[in-house]
PDB file of C-alpha atoms in Angstrom:
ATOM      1  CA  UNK A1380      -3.485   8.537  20.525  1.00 95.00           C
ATOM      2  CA  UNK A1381      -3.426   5.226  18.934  1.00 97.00           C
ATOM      3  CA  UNK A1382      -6.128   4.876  16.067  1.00 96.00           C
ATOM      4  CA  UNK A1383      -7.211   0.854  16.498  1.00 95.00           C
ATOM      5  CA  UNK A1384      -8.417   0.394  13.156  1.00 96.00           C
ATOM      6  CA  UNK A1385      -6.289   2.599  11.171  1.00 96.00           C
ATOM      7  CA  UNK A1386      -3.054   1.033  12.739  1.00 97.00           C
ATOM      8  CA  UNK A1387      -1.443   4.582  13.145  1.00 98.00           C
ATOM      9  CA  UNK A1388      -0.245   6.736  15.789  1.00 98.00           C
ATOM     10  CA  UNK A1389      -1.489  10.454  15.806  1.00 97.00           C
ATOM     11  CA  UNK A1390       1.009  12.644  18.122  1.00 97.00           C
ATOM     12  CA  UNK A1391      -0.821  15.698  19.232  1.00 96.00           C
ATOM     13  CA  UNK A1392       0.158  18.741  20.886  1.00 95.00           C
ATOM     14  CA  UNK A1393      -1.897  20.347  23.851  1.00 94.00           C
ATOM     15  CA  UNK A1394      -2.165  23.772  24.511  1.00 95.00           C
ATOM     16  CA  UNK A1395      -2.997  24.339  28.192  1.00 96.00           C
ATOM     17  CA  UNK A1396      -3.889  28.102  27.831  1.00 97.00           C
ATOM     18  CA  UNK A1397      -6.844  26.885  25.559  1.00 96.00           C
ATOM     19  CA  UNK A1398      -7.034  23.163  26.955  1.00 97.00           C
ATOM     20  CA  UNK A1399      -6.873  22.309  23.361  1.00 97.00           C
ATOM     21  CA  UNK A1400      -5.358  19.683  21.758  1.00 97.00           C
ATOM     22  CA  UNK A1401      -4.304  19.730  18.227  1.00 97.00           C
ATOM     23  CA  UNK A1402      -3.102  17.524  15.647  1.00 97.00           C
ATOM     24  CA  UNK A1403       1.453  17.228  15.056  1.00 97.00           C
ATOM     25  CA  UNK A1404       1.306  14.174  12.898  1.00 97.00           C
ATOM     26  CA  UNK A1405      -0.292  10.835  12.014  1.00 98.00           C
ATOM     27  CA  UNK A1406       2.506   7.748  11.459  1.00 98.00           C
ATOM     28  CA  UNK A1407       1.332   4.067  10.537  1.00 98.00           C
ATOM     29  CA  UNK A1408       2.343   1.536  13.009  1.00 98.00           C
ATOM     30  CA  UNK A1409       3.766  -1.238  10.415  1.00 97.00           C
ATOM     31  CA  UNK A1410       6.170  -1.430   8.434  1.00 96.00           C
ATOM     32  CA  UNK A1411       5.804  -0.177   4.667  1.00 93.00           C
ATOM     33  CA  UNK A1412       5.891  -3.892   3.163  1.00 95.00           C
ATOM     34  CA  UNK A1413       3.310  -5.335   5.578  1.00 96.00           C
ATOM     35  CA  UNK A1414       0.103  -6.506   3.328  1.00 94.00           C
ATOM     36  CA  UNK A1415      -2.182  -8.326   5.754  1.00 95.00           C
ATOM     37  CA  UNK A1416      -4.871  -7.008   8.303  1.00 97.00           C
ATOM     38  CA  UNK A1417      -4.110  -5.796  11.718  1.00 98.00           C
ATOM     39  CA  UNK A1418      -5.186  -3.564  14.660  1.00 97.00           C
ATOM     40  CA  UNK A1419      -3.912  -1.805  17.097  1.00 98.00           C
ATOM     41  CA  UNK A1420      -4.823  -2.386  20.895  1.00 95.00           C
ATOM     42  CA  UNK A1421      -2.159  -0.103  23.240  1.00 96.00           C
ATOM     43  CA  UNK A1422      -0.102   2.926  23.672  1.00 98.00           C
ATOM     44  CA  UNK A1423       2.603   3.497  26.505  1.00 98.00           C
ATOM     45  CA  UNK A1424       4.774   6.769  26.486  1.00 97.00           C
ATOM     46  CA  UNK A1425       8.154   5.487  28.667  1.00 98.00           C
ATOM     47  CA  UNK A1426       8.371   7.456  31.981  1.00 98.00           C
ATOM     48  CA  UNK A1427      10.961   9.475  30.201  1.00 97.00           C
ATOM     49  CA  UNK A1428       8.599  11.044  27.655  1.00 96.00           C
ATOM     50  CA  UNK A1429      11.481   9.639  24.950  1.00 98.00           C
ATOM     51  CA  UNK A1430       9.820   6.696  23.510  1.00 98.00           C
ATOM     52  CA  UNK A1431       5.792   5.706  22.778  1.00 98.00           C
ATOM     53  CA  UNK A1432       4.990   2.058  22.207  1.00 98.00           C
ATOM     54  CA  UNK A1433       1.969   0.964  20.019  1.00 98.00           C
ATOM     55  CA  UNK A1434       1.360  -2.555  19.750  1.00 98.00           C
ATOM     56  CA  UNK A1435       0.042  -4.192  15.939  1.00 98.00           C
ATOM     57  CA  UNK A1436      -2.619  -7.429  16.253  1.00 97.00           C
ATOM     58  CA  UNK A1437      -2.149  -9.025  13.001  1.00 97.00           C
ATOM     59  CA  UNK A1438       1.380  -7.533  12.780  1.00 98.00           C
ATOM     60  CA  UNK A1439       1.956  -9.117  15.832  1.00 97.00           C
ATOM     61  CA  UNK A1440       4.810  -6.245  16.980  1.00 98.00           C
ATOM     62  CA  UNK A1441       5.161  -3.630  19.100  1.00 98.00           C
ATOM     63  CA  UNK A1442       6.359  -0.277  17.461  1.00 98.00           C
ATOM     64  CA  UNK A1443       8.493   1.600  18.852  1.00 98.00           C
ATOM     65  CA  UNK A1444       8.778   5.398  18.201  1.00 98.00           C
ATOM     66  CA  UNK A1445      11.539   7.955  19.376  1.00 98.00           C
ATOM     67  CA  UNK A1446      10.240  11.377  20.008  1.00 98.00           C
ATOM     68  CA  UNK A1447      11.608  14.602  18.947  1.00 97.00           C
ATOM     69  CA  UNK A1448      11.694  16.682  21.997  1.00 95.00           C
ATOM     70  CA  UNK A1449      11.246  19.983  20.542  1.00 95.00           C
ATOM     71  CA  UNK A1450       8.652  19.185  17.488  1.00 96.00           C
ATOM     72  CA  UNK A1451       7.095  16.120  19.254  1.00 95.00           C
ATOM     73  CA  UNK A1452       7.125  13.967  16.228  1.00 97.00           C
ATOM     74  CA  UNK A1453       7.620  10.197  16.164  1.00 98.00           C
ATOM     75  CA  UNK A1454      10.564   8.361  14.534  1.00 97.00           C
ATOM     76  CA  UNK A1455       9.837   4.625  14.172  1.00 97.00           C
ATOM     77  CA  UNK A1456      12.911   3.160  15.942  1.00 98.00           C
ATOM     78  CA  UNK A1457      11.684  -0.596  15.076  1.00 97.00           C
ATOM     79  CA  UNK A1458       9.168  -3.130  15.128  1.00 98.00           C
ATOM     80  CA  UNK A1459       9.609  -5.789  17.335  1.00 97.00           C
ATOM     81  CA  UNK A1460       7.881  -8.977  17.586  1.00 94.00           C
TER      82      UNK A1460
END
């Protein structure tokens, strides 16, 4: 889930037993030095399941996030303009 005005990415996990979804982690979408404003507008998840794209207005970058297979947390890979 991408969080528009808090320029983050929250990864959650679902349980389809309960079809519940609950929270794995929150990561911003910008890079720790970045001091102006920005939103965030899209997600994609590649076909493979191994990356998730979020992409910064202000920022002007996509972010792009490797996930963990077993944990299903994001690494940010890089931001890309």
């Amino acid at each position: 889930m991408i969080q528009e005005m808090g320029s983050a990415i929250t990864a959650l996990n679902y349980d389809k037993a309960r079809g519940a979804m609950s929270e794995i982690e929150t990561v911003s979408t910008l890079p720790a030095d970045f001091k102006g404003d920005n939103t965030c507008a899209d997600i994609h998840v590649h076909k493979s399941g191994k990356f998730v794209y979020g992409s910064n207005r202000g920022h002007d970058s996509i972010a792009v996030f490797a996930v963990d297979p077993r944990r299903g947390t994001l690494k940010l890979v890089e931001n890309t303009s």
